[in-house]
XYZ file of C-alpha atoms in Angstrom:
726
model
C -15.267 -53.489 242.619
C -16.353 -50.105 243.976
C -20.022 -50.547 243.034
C -22.671 -52.582 244.841
C -20.863 -55.845 244.449
C -20.404 -59.165 246.116
C -16.788 -60.056 245.712
C -15.255 -63.500 245.987
C -11.538 -64.045 245.829
C -11.349 -67.686 244.946
C -7.553 -67.710 245.182
C -5.952 -71.104 244.849
C -9.250 -73.019 244.898
C -10.774 -71.077 242.004
C -10.184 -73.795 239.451
C -11.707 -76.402 241.733
C -15.015 -74.562 242.011
C -15.152 -73.838 238.308
C -14.307 -77.399 237.341
C -17.022 -78.708 239.637
C -19.534 -76.579 237.792
C -18.216 -77.721 234.430
C -18.508 -81.288 235.545
C -22.243 -80.831 236.098
C -22.615 -80.094 232.406
C -21.243 -83.567 231.466
C -18.859 -82.130 228.896
C -15.746 -84.014 227.894
C -12.303 -82.552 227.316
C -12.689 -83.015 223.586
C -15.534 -80.473 223.696
C -13.237 -77.715 224.953
C -10.862 -75.245 223.399
C -7.875 -73.260 224.500
C -8.316 -69.657 225.609
C -6.215 -66.576 224.823
C -5.909 -65.707 228.521
C -3.369 -68.464 229.380
C -0.309 -66.904 230.963
C -1.921 -63.872 232.523
C -4.397 -63.070 235.272
C -7.963 -62.902 233.956
C -10.926 -61.246 235.529
C -14.271 -62.811 234.655
C -17.087 -60.371 235.143
C -20.600 -61.702 235.402
C -23.713 -59.687 235.968
C -27.285 -60.799 236.510
C -30.118 -58.778 235.046
C -33.238 -58.310 237.132
C -36.137 -56.199 235.937
C -34.328 -53.038 234.924
C -31.692 -53.128 237.679
C -28.485 -54.948 238.609
C -28.636 -57.297 241.582
C -25.068 -58.488 241.715
C -21.616 -58.174 240.320
C -19.082 -60.864 240.959
C -15.366 -60.707 240.331
C -13.490 -63.960 240.153
C -9.739 -63.595 240.440
C -7.716 -66.661 239.619
C -4.042 -67.300 239.500
C -2.007 -68.342 236.484
C -1.372 -71.919 237.577
C -5.001 -72.617 238.493
C -6.210 -71.145 235.202
C -4.066 -73.464 233.133
C -6.142 -76.519 233.930
C -9.404 -74.618 233.751
C -8.819 -73.033 230.386
C -8.045 -76.311 228.702
C -11.551 -77.567 229.403
C -13.510 -74.386 228.746
C -16.878 -75.474 227.355
C -17.050 -75.329 223.605
C -20.659 -74.300 223.873
C -19.651 -71.050 225.555
C -16.619 -70.276 223.428
C -18.770 -70.431 220.348
C -20.710 -67.550 221.788
C -17.582 -65.539 222.557
C -16.049 -65.031 219.156
C -13.460 -62.396 218.394
C -14.996 -59.791 216.097
C -18.624 -60.573 216.945
C -20.814 -57.610 217.721
C -23.709 -57.571 220.169
C -26.839 -55.623 219.268
C -27.922 -54.022 222.491
C -31.361 -53.315 221.099
C -32.537 -56.839 222.085
C -32.201 -56.098 225.765
C -33.352 -52.511 225.586
C -36.489 -53.251 223.568
C -37.633 -55.960 225.918
C -36.958 -54.386 229.262
C -36.194 -50.708 228.441
C -33.251 -50.650 230.794
C -32.068 -47.417 232.390
C -28.910 -45.681 231.264
C -26.770 -46.987 234.077
C -27.778 -50.587 233.371
C -27.063 -50.145 229.664
C -23.608 -48.922 230.447
C -22.797 -52.018 232.514
C -24.241 -54.419 229.954
C -22.319 -52.805 227.117
C -19.110 -53.176 229.095
C -19.746 -56.925 229.499
C -20.748 -57.652 225.930
C -17.899 -55.597 224.519
C -15.457 -57.382 226.809
C -16.564 -60.862 225.714
C -17.547 -59.793 222.169
C -20.893 -61.568 222.510
C -23.241 -62.083 219.594
C -26.871 -60.981 219.972
C -28.125 -64.393 218.847
C -26.850 -65.884 222.072
C -28.244 -63.151 224.325
C -31.069 -65.189 225.784
C -28.963 -68.285 226.356
C -26.085 -66.315 227.852
C -28.131 -63.963 230.020
C -30.507 -66.591 231.415
C -28.862 -70.004 231.263
C -25.132 -69.464 231.611
C -25.112 -66.373 233.770
C -27.794 -67.543 236.188
C -26.142 -70.960 236.596
C -22.706 -69.481 237.139
C -24.144 -66.835 239.477
C -25.911 -69.484 241.525
C -22.641 -71.332 242.071
C -20.971 -68.151 243.257
C -23.994 -67.471 245.463
C -23.433 -70.768 247.203
C -19.993 -69.594 248.241
C -21.558 -66.319 249.416
C -24.058 -68.156 251.597
C -21.332 -70.281 253.093
C -19.517 -67.241 254.492
C -19.958 -65.975 257.998
C -21.122 -62.632 256.696
C -24.243 -64.219 255.262
C -25.291 -65.332 258.732
C -25.400 -61.708 259.906
C -27.808 -60.315 257.334
C -31.420 -59.512 258.110
C -34.454 -61.650 257.514
C -35.121 -61.740 253.755
C -38.850 -61.352 254.392
C -38.210 -57.724 255.277
C -36.858 -57.004 251.824
C -39.371 -55.464 249.394
C -38.536 -57.739 246.490
C -40.707 -55.881 243.983
C -39.244 -52.475 244.848
C -36.457 -52.662 242.292
C -38.903 -53.684 239.593
C -41.327 -50.851 240.356
C -38.525 -48.285 240.554
C -37.106 -49.438 237.238
C -40.547 -49.331 235.652
C -41.185 -45.829 236.966
C -37.782 -44.588 235.870
C -38.211 -45.998 232.380
C -41.854 -44.986 232.137
C -42.644 -48.569 231.274
C -45.475 -50.865 232.335
C -43.995 -53.813 230.506
C -41.403 -54.472 233.191
C -44.172 -54.938 235.745
C -45.722 -57.714 233.667
C -42.642 -59.860 233.210
C -43.148 -62.855 235.467
C -39.636 -64.201 235.235
C -38.312 -60.879 236.497
C -40.286 -61.216 239.710
C -39.249 -64.836 239.996
C -35.560 -64.093 239.581
C -35.790 -61.172 241.979
C -37.346 -63.281 244.670
C -34.904 -66.162 244.155
C -31.822 -63.950 244.230
C -32.746 -61.950 247.321
C -33.603 -65.113 249.191
C -30.489 -66.839 247.953
C -28.198 -64.090 249.176
C -30.221 -63.164 252.272
C -29.753 -59.510 251.474
C -30.631 -56.871 254.053
C -31.918 -53.312 253.510
C -28.393 -51.974 253.086
C -27.684 -54.327 250.201
C -31.084 -53.560 248.697
C -30.371 -49.825 248.698
C -27.008 -50.316 247.035
C -28.505 -52.589 244.407
C -31.433 -50.329 243.543
C -29.261 -47.214 243.703
C -25.789 -48.225 242.516
C -22.936 -45.788 242.690
C -22.488 -44.282 239.240
C -20.041 -41.437 239.639
C -18.483 -41.963 236.251
C -21.890 -42.247 234.569
C -23.354 -39.028 235.946
C -23.672 -36.152 233.442
C -22.175 -32.784 234.202
C -24.212 -30.951 236.842
C -26.538 -28.138 235.812
C -25.287 -24.675 236.768
C -27.547 -21.640 236.842
C -24.370 -19.588 237.340
C -21.403 -20.238 235.086
C -18.386 -21.436 237.100
C -14.703 -20.700 236.372
C -15.337 -16.951 236.022
C -12.440 -15.060 237.586
C -14.436 -11.915 238.427
C -18.208 -12.034 238.394
C -20.575 -9.123 237.940
C -20.147 -7.768 241.484
C -16.457 -8.568 242.067
C -14.178 -6.045 240.322
C -10.518 -6.861 239.590
C -7.710 -4.609 240.908
C -7.750 -1.113 239.425
C -4.726 -1.481 237.095
C -6.105 -4.691 235.650
C -9.618 -3.252 235.464
C -8.385 -0.222 233.499
C -6.572 -2.400 230.964
C -9.601 -4.654 230.614
C -11.816 -1.600 230.145
C -9.527 -0.313 227.393
C -9.730 -3.748 225.756
C -13.542 -3.510 225.716
C -13.233 -0.070 224.126
C -10.891 -1.500 221.486
C -13.330 -4.293 220.647
C -16.397 -2.066 220.297
C -14.500 0.225 217.920
C -14.999 -2.316 215.140
C -18.737 -1.805 214.745
C -18.406 1.896 215.574
C -16.025 2.425 212.641
C -17.426 -0.037 210.102
C -20.973 1.380 210.135
C -20.004 5.033 209.400
C -17.427 3.862 206.863
C -20.242 2.135 204.994
C -22.934 4.809 205.365
C -21.169 8.183 205.103
C -20.047 7.900 201.432
C -23.606 6.967 200.410
C -24.956 9.904 202.392
C -22.660 12.311 200.545
C -20.176 12.920 203.348
C -16.379 12.773 203.361
C -13.665 11.945 205.878
C -14.561 14.868 208.109
C -18.206 13.787 208.377
C -17.116 10.234 208.947
C -14.821 11.287 211.804
C -17.610 13.331 213.409
C -20.097 10.491 213.054
C -17.657 8.054 214.690
C -17.063 10.504 217.534
C -20.806 10.890 218.047
C -21.352 7.122 218.024
C -18.597 6.683 220.616
C -19.950 9.442 222.827
C -23.527 8.142 222.791
C -22.309 4.539 223.280
C -20.454 5.654 226.401
C -23.550 7.369 227.786
C -25.833 4.424 226.978
C -23.423 1.926 228.523
C -23.296 3.982 231.714
C -27.093 4.170 231.877
C -27.469 0.420 231.226
C -24.915 -0.658 233.845
C -26.262 1.747 236.508
C -30.023 1.820 235.914
C -30.882 -0.810 233.262
C -30.214 -4.499 233.633
C -27.010 -3.629 235.559
C -25.242 -6.284 233.492
C -21.743 -5.605 232.075
C -23.251 -4.979 228.639
C -21.850 -2.453 226.180
C -24.557 -0.567 224.278
C -23.253 0.473 220.869
C -24.130 0.646 217.201
C -26.003 -2.161 215.475
C -25.827 -3.602 211.964
C -29.585 -4.233 212.141
C -30.371 -0.553 211.506
C -28.130 -0.238 208.437
C -30.618 -1.431 205.737
C -33.293 1.000 206.898
C -30.779 3.860 207.029
C -29.784 3.037 203.459
C -33.473 3.167 202.456
C -33.622 6.669 203.897
C -30.459 7.557 201.946
C -32.099 6.339 198.727
C -35.343 8.219 199.330
C -36.418 10.291 196.343
C -36.621 13.590 198.198
C -32.826 13.653 198.587
C -31.908 12.760 194.993
C -32.182 16.338 193.709
C -29.720 17.790 196.227
C -26.430 18.582 194.487
C -24.298 19.832 197.384
C -22.818 16.744 199.156
C -22.564 18.536 202.507
C -26.195 19.621 202.361
C -27.306 16.182 201.255
C -25.442 14.530 204.127
C -26.995 16.805 206.726
C -30.540 16.418 205.403
C -30.262 12.631 205.273
C -28.844 12.632 208.805
C -31.744 14.791 210.009
C -34.235 12.399 208.404
C -32.513 9.488 210.129
C -32.649 11.347 213.431
C -36.403 11.817 213.149
C -36.981 8.148 212.375
C -34.817 7.070 215.345
C -36.593 9.418 217.750
C -39.972 7.971 216.794
C -38.675 4.388 216.836
C -37.279 4.820 220.360
C -40.812 5.098 221.730
C -41.450 1.432 220.927
C -38.762 0.091 223.244
C -39.403 2.761 225.884
C -43.100 1.878 226.078
C -42.648 -1.894 225.782
C -39.841 -1.914 228.334
C -40.978 0.484 231.059
C -44.634 -0.553 230.867
C -43.722 -4.180 231.621
C -45.068 -5.603 228.349
C -41.761 -7.231 227.543
C -41.698 -8.671 231.062
C -44.921 -10.549 230.281
C -43.452 -11.846 227.022
C -40.182 -12.890 228.655
C -42.014 -15.030 231.213
C -43.014 -17.385 228.413
C -39.370 -17.780 227.395
C -38.036 -21.208 228.382
C -34.498 -22.579 227.950
C -35.667 -24.477 224.858
C -36.856 -21.265 223.182
C -33.839 -19.278 224.405
C -31.249 -21.615 222.866
C -31.845 -20.676 219.178
C -32.293 -17.006 220.074
C -29.018 -16.683 221.982
C -27.011 -19.033 219.783
C -27.877 -17.285 216.523
C -27.283 -13.878 218.099
C -23.640 -14.908 217.799
C -23.526 -17.494 215.027
C -25.889 -15.430 212.861
C -23.170 -12.788 212.398
C -20.934 -15.194 210.478
C -20.988 -12.886 207.448
C -18.926 -10.353 209.416
C -16.346 -12.980 210.376
C -14.166 -14.764 207.846
C -15.593 -12.925 204.807
C -14.119 -9.794 206.374
C -10.857 -11.609 207.087
C -10.625 -12.703 203.447
C -10.590 -9.085 202.249
C -6.964 -9.004 203.385
C -6.117 -12.526 204.444
C -2.422 -11.765 205.062
C -3.329 -9.720 208.132
C -6.767 -11.141 209.016
C -5.637 -14.752 209.312
C -2.624 -13.940 211.556
C -5.038 -12.053 213.813
C -7.121 -15.208 214.297
C -4.037 -17.363 214.849
C -2.419 -15.022 217.373
C -5.671 -14.530 219.250
C -6.199 -18.277 219.564
C -2.598 -18.815 220.677
C -2.676 -16.064 223.296
C -6.103 -16.950 224.665
C -6.080 -20.751 224.504
C -2.568 -22.193 224.266
C -0.142 -19.872 226.050
C -2.008 -19.980 229.389
C -1.368 -23.737 229.496
C 2.263 -23.434 228.420
C 3.328 -20.421 230.490
C 1.837 -20.899 233.925
C 1.932 -18.185 236.520
C -0.002 -16.668 239.360
C -1.464 -13.947 237.164
C -3.502 -14.498 234.028
C -1.863 -12.227 231.497
C -1.985 -13.800 228.042
C -5.569 -15.045 228.112
C -6.927 -11.947 229.849
C -5.304 -9.446 227.459
C -5.197 -11.621 224.350
C -6.986 -9.024 222.193
C -4.520 -6.263 223.089
C -1.483 -8.479 222.437
C -2.742 -9.930 219.154
C -4.035 -6.617 217.757
C -0.765 -4.832 218.625
C 1.362 -7.497 216.920
C -0.746 -7.759 213.757
C -1.241 -3.989 213.543
C 2.527 -3.413 213.616
C 2.939 -6.188 211.042
C 0.307 -4.562 208.784
C 2.040 -1.191 209.120
C 5.368 -2.752 208.114
C 3.687 -4.206 205.027
C 2.248 -0.777 204.242
C 5.491 1.206 204.556
C 7.403 -1.591 202.819
C 5.385 -1.086 199.644
C 3.577 -4.423 199.666
C 0.370 -2.817 198.370
C 1.727 -0.295 195.865
C 0.483 -2.091 192.781
C -2.723 -3.559 194.202
C -6.292 -2.527 193.490
C -8.166 0.178 195.400
C -10.261 -2.297 197.418
C -7.168 -4.129 198.608
C -5.468 -0.895 199.574
C -8.481 0.272 201.567
C -8.715 -3.056 203.397
C -5.017 -3.735 204.011
C -3.192 -0.434 204.332
C -3.010 1.281 207.719
C -2.867 4.802 206.265
C -6.033 4.866 204.154
C -8.732 5.443 206.776
C -8.396 9.221 206.428
C -9.661 9.769 209.980
C -6.482 10.919 211.721
C -6.138 13.984 209.504
C -9.866 14.745 209.436
C -10.604 14.332 213.156
C -10.444 17.479 215.316
C -8.197 17.552 218.357
C -11.009 18.316 220.778
C -14.710 18.266 220.007
C -17.728 17.562 222.231
C -20.735 16.112 220.372
C -23.967 17.964 221.206
C -27.675 17.433 220.512
C -29.049 18.295 217.071
C -25.566 19.094 215.791
C -26.711 18.397 212.219
C -29.819 20.531 212.518
C -33.436 20.002 213.513
C -34.679 16.456 212.783
C -37.266 15.848 210.078
C -40.004 13.251 210.256
C -41.534 10.943 207.691
C -44.317 8.548 208.657
C -43.210 5.666 206.454
C -39.578 5.867 207.505
C -40.628 6.070 211.164
C -42.754 2.923 210.872
C -39.897 1.100 209.143
C -37.463 2.171 211.860
C -39.911 0.991 214.536
C -40.007 -2.448 212.924
C -36.211 -2.524 212.927
C -36.217 -1.357 216.551
C -38.371 -4.362 217.455
C -35.943 -6.690 215.673
C -33.073 -5.106 217.618
C -35.082 -5.600 220.825
C -35.357 -9.346 220.182
C -31.668 -9.628 219.299
C -30.674 -7.676 222.409
C -32.760 -10.033 224.544
C -30.620 -12.930 223.352
C -27.379 -11.045 223.975
C -28.551 -9.950 227.447
C -29.034 -13.629 228.324
C -25.527 -14.437 227.073
C -24.066 -11.528 229.066
C -25.779 -12.698 232.249
C -24.292 -16.130 231.651
C -20.731 -14.907 231.120
C -20.985 -12.480 234.036
C -21.687 -15.497 236.284
C -25.020 -13.994 237.271
C -28.299 -15.822 237.628
C -30.726 -15.879 234.679
C -32.339 -12.499 234.090
C -35.672 -11.999 235.859
C -38.227 -10.802 233.271
C -38.779 -7.517 235.115
C -35.056 -6.719 234.962
C -34.932 -7.588 231.267
C -37.908 -5.312 230.615
C -36.195 -2.511 232.542
C -33.082 -2.945 230.407
C -35.151 -2.802 227.216
C -36.671 0.467 228.384
C -33.237 2.005 228.944
C -32.132 0.697 225.561
C -35.040 2.667 224.128
C -33.637 5.714 225.890
C -30.342 4.932 224.153
C -32.055 4.962 220.755
C -33.620 8.285 221.685
C -30.162 9.688 222.490
C -28.894 8.340 219.159
C -31.635 10.284 217.410
C -31.047 13.449 219.419
C -27.265 13.487 218.918
C -27.407 12.232 215.322
C -25.426 8.989 215.212
C -27.112 7.800 212.017
C -27.577 4.402 213.639
C -29.626 2.897 216.454
C -28.365 1.252 219.640
C -28.368 -2.335 220.867
C -26.244 -4.644 222.980
C -22.762 -5.201 221.559
C -22.362 -8.877 220.659
C -18.570 -8.701 220.404
C -18.220 -7.263 223.894
C -20.415 -10.054 225.244
C -17.987 -12.530 223.682
C -15.059 -10.666 225.242
C -16.510 -11.392 228.693
C -16.127 -15.087 227.912
C -12.666 -14.717 226.394
C -11.266 -12.903 229.443
C -13.470 -14.701 232.001
C -14.043 -11.332 233.616
C -17.696 -10.362 233.910
C -17.200 -7.396 236.214
C -19.593 -4.472 235.906
C -16.867 -2.006 236.837
C -14.707 -3.036 233.870
C -17.475 -2.166 231.398
C -18.141 1.113 233.175
C -14.453 1.959 232.784
C -14.716 1.121 229.080
C -17.646 3.568 228.855
C -15.310 6.199 230.286
C -12.790 5.422 227.537
C -15.523 5.832 224.903
C -16.470 9.276 226.156
C -12.830 10.330 226.626
C -11.663 9.331 223.133
C -14.811 10.713 221.504
C -13.886 14.155 222.833
C -10.158 13.864 222.070
C -10.718 13.159 218.392
C -7.122 12.713 217.243
C -6.324 10.062 219.825
C -9.541 8.213 219.144
C -8.892 8.330 215.396
C -5.561 6.527 215.876
C -7.259 3.442 217.306
C -10.176 3.778 214.886
C -7.746 3.376 211.980
C -7.186 -0.319 212.741
C -7.723 -2.217 209.446
C -11.087 -3.920 209.155
C -9.672 -7.454 208.556
C -8.057 -7.310 212.011
C -11.448 -6.472 213.491
C -13.050 -9.324 211.548
C -10.337 -11.634 212.898
C -11.297 -11.209 216.539
C -14.982 -11.218 215.561
C -14.515 -14.884 214.618
C -13.771 -15.785 218.235
C -16.027 -13.332 220.043
C -19.173 -14.072 218.032
C -18.500 -17.783 218.460
C -18.399 -17.383 222.242
C -21.841 -15.756 222.248
C -23.206 -18.578 220.113
C -21.783 -21.212 222.438
C -23.335 -19.337 225.355
C -26.688 -20.102 223.792
C -25.789 -23.757 223.351
C -24.871 -23.966 227.036
C -28.553 -23.473 227.875
C -29.177 -26.981 226.514
C -28.112 -28.286 229.932
C -31.540 -27.260 231.260
C -33.454 -29.144 228.537
C -34.308 -32.787 228.004
C -32.462 -33.645 224.807
C -34.059 -37.113 224.723
C -37.477 -35.568 224.118
C -38.649 -35.539 220.514
C -40.579 -32.361 221.239
C -37.309 -30.679 222.212
C -35.532 -32.080 219.168
C -38.213 -30.763 216.829
C -38.289 -27.242 218.294
C -34.509 -26.891 218.353
C -33.839 -28.450 214.971
C -36.609 -26.689 213.086
C -35.866 -23.303 214.680
C -32.142 -23.506 213.964
C -32.671 -24.619 210.388
C -35.280 -22.001 209.533
C -33.323 -19.358 211.415
C -30.429 -19.924 209.023
C -32.339 -20.792 205.853
C -34.900 -17.958 205.719
C -32.396 -15.092 206.185
C -30.070 -16.767 203.702
C -32.803 -16.600 201.081
C -33.597 -12.950 201.828
C -29.928 -11.924 201.830
C -29.111 -13.786 198.599
C -32.158 -12.327 196.879
C -31.136 -8.816 197.929
C -27.519 -9.341 196.843
C -28.532 -10.551 193.370
C -31.400 -8.170 192.616
C -30.497 -5.108 194.650
C -33.795 -5.283 196.556
C -35.469 -7.775 198.839
C -38.252 -10.300 198.127
C -40.755 -7.724 199.380
C -40.451 -5.149 196.602
C -43.157 -2.516 196.325
C -43.188 1.179 195.607
C -43.056 1.950 199.339
C -39.527 1.420 200.656
C -40.683 1.677 204.263
C -43.069 -1.263 203.769
C -40.342 -3.290 202.098
C -38.070 -2.738 205.103
C -40.797 -3.788 207.525
C -40.860 -7.183 205.771
C -37.307 -7.680 204.565
C -35.349 -6.594 207.657
C -37.043 -8.897 210.238
C -36.754 -11.946 207.990
C -33.104 -11.156 207.284
C -32.230 -11.488 210.986
C -31.198 -14.997 212.046
C -31.840 -14.588 215.799
C -35.219 -12.925 215.174
C -36.506 -15.717 212.920
C -35.126 -18.530 215.091
C -36.137 -16.971 218.403
C -39.659 -16.057 217.300
C -40.246 -19.492 215.785
C -38.850 -21.335 218.826
C -41.007 -19.295 221.219
C -44.138 -19.841 219.115
C -43.586 -23.603 218.865
C -42.688 -23.913 222.527
C -45.898 -22.174 223.586
C -48.293 -23.808 221.134
C -46.882 -27.307 221.594
C -47.033 -26.890 225.363
C -48.948 -29.505 227.352
C -49.759 -28.565 230.907
C -48.016 -31.402 232.680
C -44.868 -31.653 234.756
C -43.018 -33.854 232.249
C -43.297 -31.254 229.491
C -42.229 -28.480 231.852
C -39.114 -30.460 232.708
C -38.423 -31.088 229.021
C -38.605 -27.323 228.426
C -36.312 -26.649 231.387
C -38.869 -24.410 233.083
C -38.390 -26.134 236.451
C -34.871 -24.665 236.479
C -35.969 -21.147 235.574
C -39.140 -20.957 237.691
C -37.426 -19.332 240.648
C -36.018 -16.605 238.385
C -39.378 -15.594 236.899
C -39.782 -13.090 239.708
C -37.220 -10.734 241.175
C -37.948 -11.694 244.776
C -38.047 -15.488 244.509
C -34.261 -15.828 244.401
C -32.122 -13.943 246.911
C -29.238 -13.572 244.462
C -31.298 -11.281 242.225
C -31.018 -8.561 244.844
C -27.231 -8.817 244.747
C -26.881 -8.783 240.971
C -29.724 -6.620 239.659
C -30.867 -4.215 242.367
C -30.654 -0.504 241.558
C -27.954 1.639 243.195
C -28.493 4.454 245.702
C -31.482 2.604 247.249
C -33.551 3.376 244.153
C -35.358 0.043 244.545
C -37.505 1.725 247.191
C -38.871 4.092 244.571
C -38.692 1.744 241.545
C -39.296 -1.760 242.929
C -38.810 -4.791 240.706
C -41.432 -7.509 240.528
């Protein structure tokens, strides 16, 4: 055996030694039974339990001929204990001695092998095993090797017991007299030296070790600071642009008709969103967190924008064009005011102080539900036109997960460009269905969802147009709408914090220092300010789908995302070309959402490696936060869908949004609750800190305590000299 074992190859005299031992029991041949092992080599594994640790493992190898005589006189008393189909309840051992995980593993192997019954545990473990082990020990002492070992008086016999008690946090093991007695007897019997003692107390357990904790995610092809070759980087950047188009198109498609606009206004709004997203992404990757994070539109701002649309002061406007512009100007004013929240909280360092309380336990629900919480935009969107949405999911899974293992090559092509391949195939397939007349007799909703020629953007988009500030007119301000938008901005801040953590994970960077996160929040506030100035009709936050794309491609390079920002600006100016890609049917977008959002959610679950999952405190915080993070928003969303308004329903729409929007956000509810419970249930002792995972994140709580932070997050052009991070 490869572990700390004492091996004896009995060879041809095995049966003799065994029969001598059987003879001491005074059993006759009539009290024996046949054994199933006749005709093949059998390994008998015996282990002796000593105070929470293993002191020996013997392997007896016997030949076929020698076994024949032995097996015919196997004691009936033992075979009754080894019945086929019997199950052994391991709780007997564990409750008495609280054995460590490695000891449990060995014991389970033995009892499963012999199918022992728990009723015979005491008799088997103490009587049979100790007697049989003593006989084998006699052979051990007879060898020449035993004469070379050190004086047994030098062996700290109680060391194993104390180590086991400390490891299991148990005082009971120290009080068990027979444990000390057995320990002393066995060490003296075998004349073990310090080398044997070390092996026994610290057995080799390679196969029992859990996966090692990684503060940087391995298996990333290109991390944040290592760009791929330029041709590959350009294609990957275009793929990021293609992915972020989904949110950029869906939000204006939903808002513009309610605002009174048509296809031309929708095309201009999409162009403006793209242009501002490109600028914000550049600012974030150069001066913000410096993570490969795309800053684009957010669904979080949509309910508040709709409240502005439904405001009474716009209901009397008859001209749709005028109504659209006035609503857009009101939205601009609310966004400009709301941007001050993130700018102040971020650049002042307030969010840095909050982030320092964030432990891995509290971060898991926040990050996980930043992805999983968007499930309503996944398969429900696919089901609107399942004949093209479902093939998108299937092709994306095949290209990203299966083909790389079937078609092996030096270059990663299928998994790295899976979105481009799958979207191109399904888009052509959807166009063939459209021109083939598959949707001629269907309803209007089906035609809008499935047809590739119903977006209306290609004809309405101008060839060349540069978005400019206040293009819709001077912004207007309303106090209530501004307060509501500030509340939504805070919700977006919390959600972006979770996505930033996921991006740092998939970029193979170290966990975000709180000062860097706060700096990124400040620049995100600048992005919201630009959204208000240019008139996007929607605020800005970190793109969840692009964070998932980092995991899908295993490319977390900053340069790739900067190239994608260039594509956003380029196609926002060349309107016709951008409108071609923006006309991708929504079910195709929902199809790749299913994978990309799932990757972000699993990024949150990967933080569990830092936590102690055997702690009931950890179980409570995680379970309760996840459950309430899903249950509370479900109630708010169902109530709104049935009644047309949220549970908070007063005459002031802005107040309703301040209550309804935060509690409709899964990551906000789960993250806030997990952080509150983690702080208030915190006991100031080292065991609790380890349960929370804070001992892993301590060195990342400051920018200067880990040398890798300088490599990943330092500002370019030596700006750290003027804007140092703390």
